[in-house]
Amino acid sequence: MRKKTALAYAMAIFIFASSAHADDENVSQFDAIKTKLLPFYDNDWSIYTSATAIYQGYPSFHAAYSGAQSLPASSQWKNIEVADLFIGRRLWQGGVIYADPQFYRGFGLNGTIGMAGFPDGEANKGGTDYIYPLLARVYLQQTFGFGGPTETIQRGPNQLADVVDISRLTITAGKFSYTDIFDNNTYAHNPETQFLNWSFMDSLAWDWAQDSKGFAWGGVLELNQKNWALRYGAMVPVYKINGDSFQLKGINELDHAVELEERYSIFDNPGKTRFLVFYNREIAGNFSEALVMGGDINAAIAETREYGRGEYGFAVNIEQQLLDDLGAFARLSWNNGQNENFGFSQANESMALGLNLQGKKWGRDDDVIGFAVAMNGISNAQRKALQAGYTTGLIIGDGNLSYSGESIVETYYNYKLADYASFGPDYQFVLNPSYNTDRGPVNIFAARLHVEF
């Protein structure tokens, strides 16, 4: 019964929306529904809901051995359902409050353990067998315009309709995901309808602050201009790996990120490049210190864990329209790899390339087919720790390691059922899962349903 939650939710929206229509051609049928149901609903409000259901698994694969954080070699299938309610309310000129109650049920493959480039972007590290409610986001946003030309922003999830100065400063403070604002990409950022693998969804070697559900407390400053934007963020890290408790001892214990976004056109085709640098100070163990200590590597790493361990790195994120119906993206990320990864995944370097093609050529303008490849790697220090039996990190640990880069190929098809619903298959081929040539390859299949209202 509980496994049908998001599917039932999706079907209810589908039936409800199919019976509705907008009297004004400039008003979407969903805005028309909201206006009729909610008399207060106007441009000072934004209310959206969405639901995603993903069924994913793989047949058995070869493994010379398995460890505490290995993907099981026997066949496995899991399902995840996520439903969100996005609420926004204008408080005053330029000031808005947003809240996102979320309902989550299910587990990623093996409880979201076993691959650095994990295959399901909707899976978090805190899965449940029952419907788990949480306040995923709650934050204030204040925008200050500097005059000059303006642009119109359309209403959407966590976005009010507005006319704003192109030259503006936006301040965001509260609980949200770092990647709500940073590391965006038109072609690879949304696992609800695009690539599922973490290697394509975000810059894998950016170890951004997050709890087990993917959110954290902090603030962001964003300066926007016509052809560029500059962002600075500071977020509070969790107290322990894969934890949910936040503890801020001082300003020096924040996770910092700076991103410069450049916008341009090549032969009238728009493109963007984002340059991101980050510096984190967290409770983490040091690989080299632990290896020198000898004995059990997991106990040694635990003994070296202390506040103030520094982690730094960068990410380059490119998107480029090639034709009216074809777009490309690339991601390159790296971190120094001397300490345990703490937030996102266990990767010290990652490179990803991909293409998205809309279905215009076969008469399905709103359909999208995607194809991408990625290569992930780890530092020499982390390799030695994994070879010594390190199995208490974020997401991987086979108990031994015959090292090679983790290689991933993914393709998906997103079939548009209606303006508010899509469905499609996804396939991933993973060579050397968890950087280990003694295990795999793995063939991962998925079916995904998404609705939004």
PDB file of N, CA, C and O in Angstrom, residues 381-443:
ATOM      1  N   ALA A 381      45.909   8.950  -1.630  1.00  0.00           N
ATOM      2  CA  ALA A 381      45.749   8.723  -0.187  1.00  0.00           C
ATOM      3  C   ALA A 381      44.479   7.930   0.112  1.00  0.00           C
ATOM      4  O   ALA A 381      44.487   7.007   0.947  1.00  0.00           O
ATOM      5  N   GLN A 382      43.368   8.258  -0.571  1.00  0.00           N
ATOM      6  CA  GLN A 382      42.133   7.520  -0.328  1.00  0.00           C
ATOM      7  C   GLN A 382      42.214   6.108  -0.912  1.00  0.00           C
ATOM      8  O   GLN A 382      41.660   5.168  -0.331  1.00  0.00           O
ATOM      9  N   ARG A 383      42.910   5.936  -2.026  1.00  0.00           N
ATOM     10  CA  ARG A 383      43.092   4.593  -2.577  1.00  0.00           C
ATOM     11  C   ARG A 383      43.765   3.675  -1.547  1.00  0.00           C
ATOM     12  O   ARG A 383      43.336   2.533  -1.320  1.00  0.00           O
ATOM     13  N   LYS A 384      44.838   4.174  -0.939  1.00  0.00           N
ATOM     14  CA  LYS A 384      45.568   3.359   0.035  1.00  0.00           C
ATOM     15  C   LYS A 384      44.688   3.013   1.230  1.00  0.00           C
ATOM     16  O   LYS A 384      44.762   1.896   1.762  1.00  0.00           O
ATOM     17  N   ALA A 385      43.866   3.978   1.660  1.00  0.00           N
ATOM     18  CA  ALA A 385      42.969   3.709   2.782  1.00  0.00           C
ATOM     19  C   ALA A 385      41.953   2.638   2.423  1.00  0.00           C
ATOM     20  O   ALA A 385      41.673   1.729   3.231  1.00  0.00           O
ATOM     21  N   LEU A 386      41.377   2.697   1.217  1.00  0.00           N
ATOM     22  CA  LEU A 386      40.410   1.684   0.790  1.00  0.00           C
ATOM     23  C   LEU A 386      41.076   0.322   0.629  1.00  0.00           C
ATOM     24  O   LEU A 386      40.491  -0.716   0.971  1.00  0.00           O
ATOM     25  N   GLN A 387      42.304   0.300   0.126  1.00  0.00           N
ATOM     26  CA  GLN A 387      43.033  -0.963  -0.004  1.00  0.00           C
ATOM     27  C   GLN A 387      43.307  -1.580   1.362  1.00  0.00           C
ATOM     28  O   GLN A 387      43.368  -2.800   1.507  1.00  0.00           O
ATOM     29  N   ALA A 388      43.439  -0.712   2.381  1.00  0.00           N
ATOM     30  CA  ALA A 388      43.704  -1.193   3.741  1.00  0.00           C
ATOM     31  C   ALA A 388      42.435  -1.601   4.478  1.00  0.00           C
ATOM     32  O   ALA A 388      42.506  -2.070   5.623  1.00  0.00           O
ATOM     33  N   GLY A 389      41.251  -1.410   3.835  1.00  0.00           N
ATOM     34  CA  GLY A 389      40.001  -1.858   4.443  1.00  0.00           C
ATOM     35  C   GLY A 389      39.099  -0.756   4.954  1.00  0.00           C
ATOM     36  O   GLY A 389      38.193  -1.022   5.760  1.00  0.00           O
ATOM     37  N   TYR A 390      39.283   0.472   4.498  1.00  0.00           N
ATOM     38  CA  TYR A 390      38.443   1.603   4.916  1.00  0.00           C
ATOM     39  C   TYR A 390      37.015   1.389   4.420  1.00  0.00           C
ATOM     40  O   TYR A 390      36.756   1.357   3.220  1.00  0.00           O
ATOM     41  N   THR A 391      36.064   1.244   5.362  1.00  0.00           N
ATOM     42  CA  THR A 391      34.664   0.973   5.005  1.00  0.00           C
ATOM     43  C   THR A 391      33.692   1.827   5.812  1.00  0.00           C
ATOM     44  O   THR A 391      32.525   1.477   5.933  1.00  0.00           O
ATOM     45  N   THR A 392      34.155   2.919   6.388  1.00  0.00           N
ATOM     46  CA  THR A 392      33.278   3.743   7.237  1.00  0.00           C
ATOM     47  C   THR A 392      33.109   5.144   6.672  1.00  0.00           C
ATOM     48  O   THR A 392      32.820   6.090   7.404  1.00  0.00           O
ATOM     49  N   GLY A 393      33.274   5.275   5.362  1.00  0.00           N
ATOM     50  CA  GLY A 393      33.108   6.575   4.731  1.00  0.00           C
ATOM     51  C   GLY A 393      31.672   6.820   4.313  1.00  0.00           C
ATOM     52  O   GLY A 393      30.740   6.122   4.735  1.00  0.00           O
ATOM     53  N   LEU A 394      31.496   7.810   3.448  1.00  0.00           N
ATOM     54  CA  LEU A 394      30.161   8.229   3.038  1.00  0.00           C
ATOM     55  C   LEU A 394      29.361   7.137   2.346  1.00  0.00           C
ATOM     56  O   LEU A 394      28.198   6.901   2.660  1.00  0.00           O
ATOM     57  N   ILE A 395      29.995   6.443   1.362  1.00  0.00           N
ATOM     58  CA  ILE A 395      29.141   5.691   0.449  1.00  0.00           C
ATOM     59  C   ILE A 395      29.788   4.431  -0.125  1.00  0.00           C
ATOM     60  O   ILE A 395      29.088   3.585  -0.661  1.00  0.00           O
ATOM     61  N   ILE A 396      31.127   4.266  -0.040  1.00  0.00           N
ATOM     62  CA  ILE A 396      31.777   3.095  -0.635  1.00  0.00           C
ATOM     63  C   ILE A 396      32.732   2.449   0.348  1.00  0.00           C
ATOM     64  O   ILE A 396      33.113   3.046   1.354  1.00  0.00           O
ATOM     65  N   GLY A 397      33.156   1.223   0.042  1.00  0.00           N
ATOM     66  CA  GLY A 397      34.124   0.500   0.847  1.00  0.00           C
ATOM     67  C   GLY A 397      33.950  -0.992   0.678  1.00  0.00           C
ATOM     68  O   GLY A 397      33.098  -1.604   1.319  1.00  0.00           O
ATOM     69  N   ASP A 398      34.756  -1.601  -0.198  1.00  0.00           N
ATOM     70  CA  ASP A 398      34.647  -3.029  -0.489  1.00  0.00           C
ATOM     71  C   ASP A 398      35.500  -3.891   0.433  1.00  0.00           C
ATOM     72  O   ASP A 398      35.465  -5.117   0.349  1.00  0.00           O
ATOM     73  N   GLY A 399      36.329  -3.268   1.288  1.00  0.00           N
ATOM     74  CA  GLY A 399      37.221  -4.032   2.145  1.00  0.00           C
ATOM     75  C   GLY A 399      38.564  -4.317   1.508  1.00  0.00           C
ATOM     76  O   GLY A 399      39.493  -4.782   2.162  1.00  0.00           O
ATOM     77  N   ASN A 400      38.687  -4.029   0.218  1.00  0.00           N
ATOM     78  CA  ASN A 400      39.935  -4.163  -0.534  1.00  0.00           C
ATOM     79  C   ASN A 400      39.742  -3.330  -1.792  1.00  0.00           C
ATOM     80  O   ASN A 400      38.643  -2.807  -2.029  1.00  0.00           O
ATOM     81  N   LEU A 401      40.778  -3.195  -2.619  1.00  0.00           N
ATOM     82  CA  LEU A 401      40.623  -2.358  -3.808  1.00  0.00           C
ATOM     83  C   LEU A 401      41.664  -2.707  -4.854  1.00  0.00           C
ATOM     84  O   LEU A 401      42.865  -2.696  -4.587  1.00  0.00           O
ATOM     85  N   SER A 402      41.185  -3.041  -6.052  1.00  0.00           N
ATOM     86  CA  SER A 402      42.022  -3.117  -7.242  1.00  0.00           C
ATOM     87  C   SER A 402      41.624  -1.916  -8.092  1.00  0.00           C
ATOM     88  O   SER A 402      40.623  -1.947  -8.797  1.00  0.00           O
ATOM     89  N   TYR A 403      42.389  -0.846  -7.999  1.00  0.00           N
ATOM     90  CA  TYR A 403      41.908   0.476  -8.428  1.00  0.00           C
ATOM     91  C   TYR A 403      41.860   0.668  -9.947  1.00  0.00           C
ATOM     92  O   TYR A 403      42.767   0.281 -10.678  1.00  0.00           O
ATOM     93  N   SER A 404      40.769   1.313 -10.357  1.00  0.00           N
ATOM     94  CA  SER A 404      40.648   1.927 -11.675  1.00  0.00           C
ATOM     95  C   SER A 404      39.514   2.935 -11.580  1.00  0.00           C
ATOM     96  O   SER A 404      38.672   2.857 -10.673  1.00  0.00           O
ATOM     97  N   GLY A 405      39.489   3.880 -12.484  1.00  0.00           N
ATOM     98  CA  GLY A 405      38.434   4.881 -12.464  1.00  0.00           C
ATOM     99  C   GLY A 405      37.054   4.253 -12.605  1.00  0.00           C
ATOM    100  O   GLY A 405      36.867   3.267 -13.332  1.00  0.00           O
ATOM    101  N   GLU A 406      36.082   4.826 -11.897  1.00  0.00           N
ATOM    102  CA  GLU A 406      34.691   4.382 -12.008  1.00  0.00           C
ATOM    103  C   GLU A 406      34.094   5.033 -13.254  1.00  0.00           C
ATOM    104  O   GLU A 406      33.965   6.256 -13.324  1.00  0.00           O
ATOM    105  N   SER A 407      33.719   4.220 -14.241  1.00  0.00           N
ATOM    106  CA  SER A 407      33.205   4.723 -15.521  1.00  0.00           C
ATOM    107  C   SER A 407      31.712   4.459 -15.625  1.00  0.00           C
ATOM    108  O   SER A 407      31.255   3.355 -15.302  1.00  0.00           O
ATOM    109  N   ILE A 408      30.966   5.469 -16.089  1.00  0.00           N
ATOM    110  CA  ILE A 408      29.504   5.376 -16.121  1.00  0.00           C
ATOM    111  C   ILE A 408      28.986   5.882 -17.461  1.00  0.00           C
ATOM    112  O   ILE A 408      29.418   6.936 -17.957  1.00  0.00           O
ATOM    113  N   VAL A 409      28.069   5.136 -18.042  1.00  0.00           N
ATOM    114  CA  VAL A 409      27.328   5.560 -19.233  1.00  0.00           C
ATOM    115  C   VAL A 409      25.852   5.549 -18.866  1.00  0.00           C
ATOM    116  O   VAL A 409      25.369   4.583 -18.278  1.00  0.00           O
ATOM    117  N   GLU A 410      25.138   6.619 -19.205  1.00  0.00           N
ATOM    118  CA  GLU A 410      23.704   6.670 -18.922  1.00  0.00           C
ATOM    119  C   GLU A 410      22.954   7.191 -20.140  1.00  0.00           C
ATOM    120  O   GLU A 410      23.407   8.118 -20.814  1.00  0.00           O
ATOM    121  N   THR A 411      21.803   6.592 -20.396  1.00  0.00           N
ATOM    122  CA  THR A 411      20.882   7.111 -21.400  1.00  0.00           C
ATOM    123  C   THR A 411      19.462   7.019 -20.855  1.00  0.00           C
ATOM    124  O   THR A 411      19.142   6.098 -20.103  1.00  0.00           O
ATOM    125  N   TYR A 412      18.644   7.995 -21.194  1.00  0.00           N
ATOM    126  CA  TYR A 412      17.255   7.993 -20.734  1.00  0.00           C
ATOM    127  C   TYR A 412      16.358   8.550 -21.835  1.00  0.00           C
ATOM    128  O   TYR A 412      16.811   9.230 -22.759  1.00  0.00           O
ATOM    129  N   TYR A 413      15.074   8.250 -21.711  1.00  0.00           N
ATOM    130  CA  TYR A 413      14.066   8.846 -22.581  1.00  0.00           C
ATOM    131  C   TYR A 413      12.955   9.385 -21.685  1.00  0.00           C
ATOM    132  O   TYR A 413      12.427   8.663 -20.835  1.00  0.00           O
ATOM    133  N   ASN A 414      12.625  10.659 -21.868  1.00  0.00           N
ATOM    134  CA  ASN A 414      11.549  11.283 -21.093  1.00  0.00           C
ATOM    135  C   ASN A 414      10.366  11.540 -22.024  1.00  0.00           C
ATOM    136  O   ASN A 414      10.420  12.426 -22.883  1.00  0.00           O
ATOM    137  N   TYR A 415       9.337  10.721 -21.859  1.00  0.00           N
ATOM    138  CA  TYR A 415       8.146  10.793 -22.707  1.00  0.00           C
ATOM    139  C   TYR A 415       7.116  11.700 -22.048  1.00  0.00           C
ATOM    140  O   TYR A 415       6.652  11.431 -20.939  1.00  0.00           O
ATOM    141  N   LYS A 416       6.745  12.772 -22.728  1.00  0.00           N
ATOM    142  CA  LYS A 416       5.809  13.745 -22.167  1.00  0.00           C
ATOM    143  C   LYS A 416       4.387  13.243 -22.350  1.00  0.00           C
ATOM    144  O   LYS A 416       3.861  13.166 -23.458  1.00  0.00           O
ATOM    145  N   LEU A 417       3.755  12.889 -21.233  1.00  0.00           N
ATOM    146  CA  LEU A 417       2.373  12.426 -21.277  1.00  0.00           C
ATOM    147  C   LEU A 417       1.400  13.590 -21.430  1.00  0.00           C
ATOM    148  O   LEU A 417       0.376  13.488 -22.095  1.00  0.00           O
ATOM    149  N   ALA A 418       1.731  14.710 -20.780  1.00  0.00           N
ATOM    150  CA  ALA A 418       0.922  15.931 -20.804  1.00  0.00           C
ATOM    151  C   ALA A 418       1.806  17.059 -20.283  1.00  0.00           C
ATOM    152  O   ALA A 418       2.960  16.832 -19.924  1.00  0.00           O
ATOM    153  N   ASP A 419       1.266  18.268 -20.208  1.00  0.00           N
ATOM    154  CA  ASP A 419       2.060  19.385 -19.701  1.00  0.00           C
ATOM    155  C   ASP A 419       2.562  19.128 -18.283  1.00  0.00           C
ATOM    156  O   ASP A 419       3.570  19.678 -17.865  1.00  0.00           O
ATOM    157  N   TYR A 420       1.843  18.303 -17.553  1.00  0.00           N
ATOM    158  CA  TYR A 420       2.119  18.112 -16.142  1.00  0.00           C
ATOM    159  C   TYR A 420       2.632  16.717 -15.807  1.00  0.00           C
ATOM    160  O   TYR A 420       2.815  16.390 -14.631  1.00  0.00           O
ATOM    161  N   ALA A 421       2.870  15.868 -16.784  1.00  0.00           N
ATOM    162  CA  ALA A 421       3.262  14.495 -16.491  1.00  0.00           C
ATOM    163  C   ALA A 421       4.226  13.961 -17.539  1.00  0.00           C
ATOM    164  O   ALA A 421       4.095  14.254 -18.734  1.00  0.00           O
ATOM    165  N   SER A 422       5.192  13.164 -17.086  1.00  0.00           N
ATOM    166  CA  SER A 422       6.131  12.517 -17.997  1.00  0.00           C
ATOM    167  C   SER A 422       6.503  11.148 -17.441  1.00  0.00           C
ATOM    168  O   SER A 422       6.393  10.891 -16.230  1.00  0.00           O
ATOM    169  N   PHE A 423       6.952  10.292 -18.332  1.00  0.00           N
ATOM    170  CA  PHE A 423       7.304   8.931 -17.972  1.00  0.00           C
ATOM    171  C   PHE A 423       8.424   8.480 -18.891  1.00  0.00           C
ATOM    172  O   PHE A 423       8.500   8.909 -20.041  1.00  0.00           O
ATOM    173  N   GLY A 424       9.286   7.580 -18.392  1.00  0.00           N
ATOM    174  CA  GLY A 424      10.303   7.064 -19.285  1.00  0.00           C
ATOM    175  C   GLY A 424      11.280   6.113 -18.638  1.00  0.00           C
ATOM    176  O   GLY A 424      11.385   6.030 -17.407  1.00  0.00           O
ATOM    177  N   PRO A 425      12.034   5.375 -19.470  1.00  0.00           N
ATOM    178  CA  PRO A 425      13.034   4.429 -18.987  1.00  0.00           C
ATOM    179  C   PRO A 425      14.404   5.091 -18.852  1.00  0.00           C
ATOM    180  O   PRO A 425      14.682   6.141 -19.439  1.00  0.00           O
ATOM    181  N   ASP A 426      15.263   4.439 -18.073  1.00  0.00           N
ATOM    182  CA  ASP A 426      16.645   4.897 -17.892  1.00  0.00           C
ATOM    183  C   ASP A 426      17.540   3.665 -17.823  1.00  0.00           C
ATOM    184  O   ASP A 426      17.175   2.653 -17.210  1.00  0.00           O
ATOM    185  N   TYR A 427      18.709   3.766 -18.445  1.00  0.00           N
ATOM    186  CA  TYR A 427      19.681   2.664 -18.399  1.00  0.00           C
ATOM    187  C   TYR A 427      21.062   3.219 -18.078  1.00  0.00           C
ATOM    188  O   TYR A 427      21.478   4.246 -18.634  1.00  0.00           O
ATOM    189  N   GLN A 428      21.773   2.523 -17.171  1.00  0.00           N
ATOM    190  CA  GLN A 428      23.137   2.911 -16.823  1.00  0.00           C
ATOM    191  C   GLN A 428      24.046   1.687 -16.857  1.00  0.00           C
ATOM    192  O   GLN A 428      23.682   0.614 -16.362  1.00  0.00           O
ATOM    193  N   PHE A 429      25.225   1.887 -17.431  1.00  0.00           N
ATOM    194  CA  PHE A 429      26.265   0.859 -17.448  1.00  0.00           C
ATOM    195  C   PHE A 429      27.416   1.373 -16.590  1.00  0.00           C
ATOM    196  O   PHE A 429      27.940   2.463 -16.835  1.00  0.00           O
ATOM    197  N   VAL A 430      27.777   0.604 -15.573  1.00  0.00           N
ATOM    198  CA  VAL A 430      28.797   1.049 -14.625  1.00  0.00           C
ATOM    199  C   VAL A 430      29.967   0.065 -14.649  1.00  0.00           C
ATOM    200  O   VAL A 430      29.814  -1.119 -14.322  1.00  0.00           O
ATOM    201  N   LEU A 431      31.127   0.566 -15.032  1.00  0.00           N
ATOM    202  CA  LEU A 431      32.351  -0.225 -15.052  1.00  0.00           C
ATOM    203  C   LEU A 431      33.192   0.161 -13.833  1.00  0.00           C
ATOM    204  O   LEU A 431      33.381   1.343 -13.551  1.00  0.00           O
ATOM    205  N   ASN A 432      33.676  -0.828 -13.109  1.00  0.00           N
ATOM    206  CA  ASN A 432      34.484  -0.614 -11.904  1.00  0.00           C
ATOM    207  C   ASN A 432      33.723   0.158 -10.827  1.00  0.00           C
ATOM    208  O   ASN A 432      34.162   1.231 -10.387  1.00  0.00           O
ATOM    209  N   PRO A 433      32.561  -0.344 -10.377  1.00  0.00           N
ATOM    210  CA  PRO A 433      31.837   0.367  -9.313  1.00  0.00           C
ATOM    211  C   PRO A 433      32.713   0.520  -8.073  1.00  0.00           C
ATOM    212  O   PRO A 433      33.432  -0.410  -7.700  1.00  0.00           O
ATOM    213  N   SER A 434      32.675   1.685  -7.456  1.00  0.00           N
ATOM    214  CA  SER A 434      33.522   2.005  -6.295  1.00  0.00           C
ATOM    215  C   SER A 434      35.006   1.897  -6.637  1.00  0.00           C
ATOM    216  O   SER A 434      35.826   1.557  -5.778  1.00  0.00           O
ATOM    217  N   TYR A 435      35.358   2.152  -7.914  1.00  0.00           N
ATOM    218  CA  TYR A 435      36.758   2.196  -8.378  1.00  0.00           C
ATOM    219  C   TYR A 435      37.445   0.841  -8.306  1.00  0.00           C
ATOM    220  O   TYR A 435      38.672   0.760  -8.196  1.00  0.00           O
ATOM    221  N   ASN A 436      36.669  -0.240  -8.394  1.00  0.00           N
ATOM    222  CA  ASN A 436      37.213  -1.561  -8.129  1.00  0.00           C
ATOM    223  C   ASN A 436      37.064  -2.469  -9.353  1.00  0.00           C
ATOM    224  O   ASN A 436      35.939  -2.818  -9.735  1.00  0.00           O
ATOM    225  N   THR A 437      38.192  -2.865  -9.963  1.00  0.00           N
ATOM    226  CA  THR A 437      38.142  -3.731 -11.144  1.00  0.00           C
ATOM    227  C   THR A 437      37.757  -5.161 -10.789  1.00  0.00           C
ATOM    228  O   THR A 437      37.459  -5.962 -11.685  1.00  0.00           O
ATOM    229  N   ASP A 438      37.767  -5.514  -9.492  1.00  0.00           N
ATOM    230  CA  ASP A 438      37.392  -6.869  -9.066  1.00  0.00           C
ATOM    231  C   ASP A 438      35.885  -7.069  -8.990  1.00  0.00           C
ATOM    232  O   ASP A 438      35.427  -8.178  -8.685  1.00  0.00           O
ATOM    233  N   ARG A 439      35.125  -5.996  -9.278  1.00  0.00           N
ATOM    234  CA  ARG A 439      33.673  -6.088  -9.163  1.00  0.00           C
ATOM    235  C   ARG A 439      33.029  -5.422 -10.379  1.00  0.00           C
ATOM    236  O   ARG A 439      33.492  -4.411 -10.862  1.00  0.00           O
ATOM    237  N   GLY A 440      31.922  -6.028 -10.873  1.00  0.00           N
ATOM    238  CA  GLY A 440      31.212  -5.445 -11.996  1.00  0.00           C
ATOM    239  C   GLY A 440      31.670  -6.039 -13.320  1.00  0.00           C
ATOM    240  O   GLY A 440      32.447  -6.994 -13.344  1.00  0.00           O
ATOM    241  N   PRO A 441      31.181  -5.477 -14.441  1.00  0.00           N
ATOM    242  CA  PRO A 441      30.331  -4.278 -14.541  1.00  0.00           C
ATOM    243  C   PRO A 441      28.886  -4.547 -14.092  1.00  0.00           C
ATOM    244  O   PRO A 441      28.470  -5.690 -13.953  1.00  0.00           O
ATOM    245  N   VAL A 442      28.149  -3.425 -13.896  1.00  0.00           N
ATOM    246  CA  VAL A 442      26.769  -3.478 -13.434  1.00  0.00           C
ATOM    247  C   VAL A 442      25.870  -2.822 -14.473  1.00  0.00           C
ATOM    248  O   VAL A 442      26.174  -1.718 -14.968  1.00  0.00           O
ATOM    249  N   ASN A 443      24.771  -3.486 -14.812  1.00  0.00           N
ATOM    250  CA  ASN A 443      23.750  -2.930 -15.714  1.00  0.00           C
ATOM    251  C   ASN A 443      22.533  -2.537 -14.881  1.00  0.00           C
ATOM    252  O   ASN A 443      21.898  -3.397 -14.262  1.00  0.00           O
TER     253      ASN A 443
END
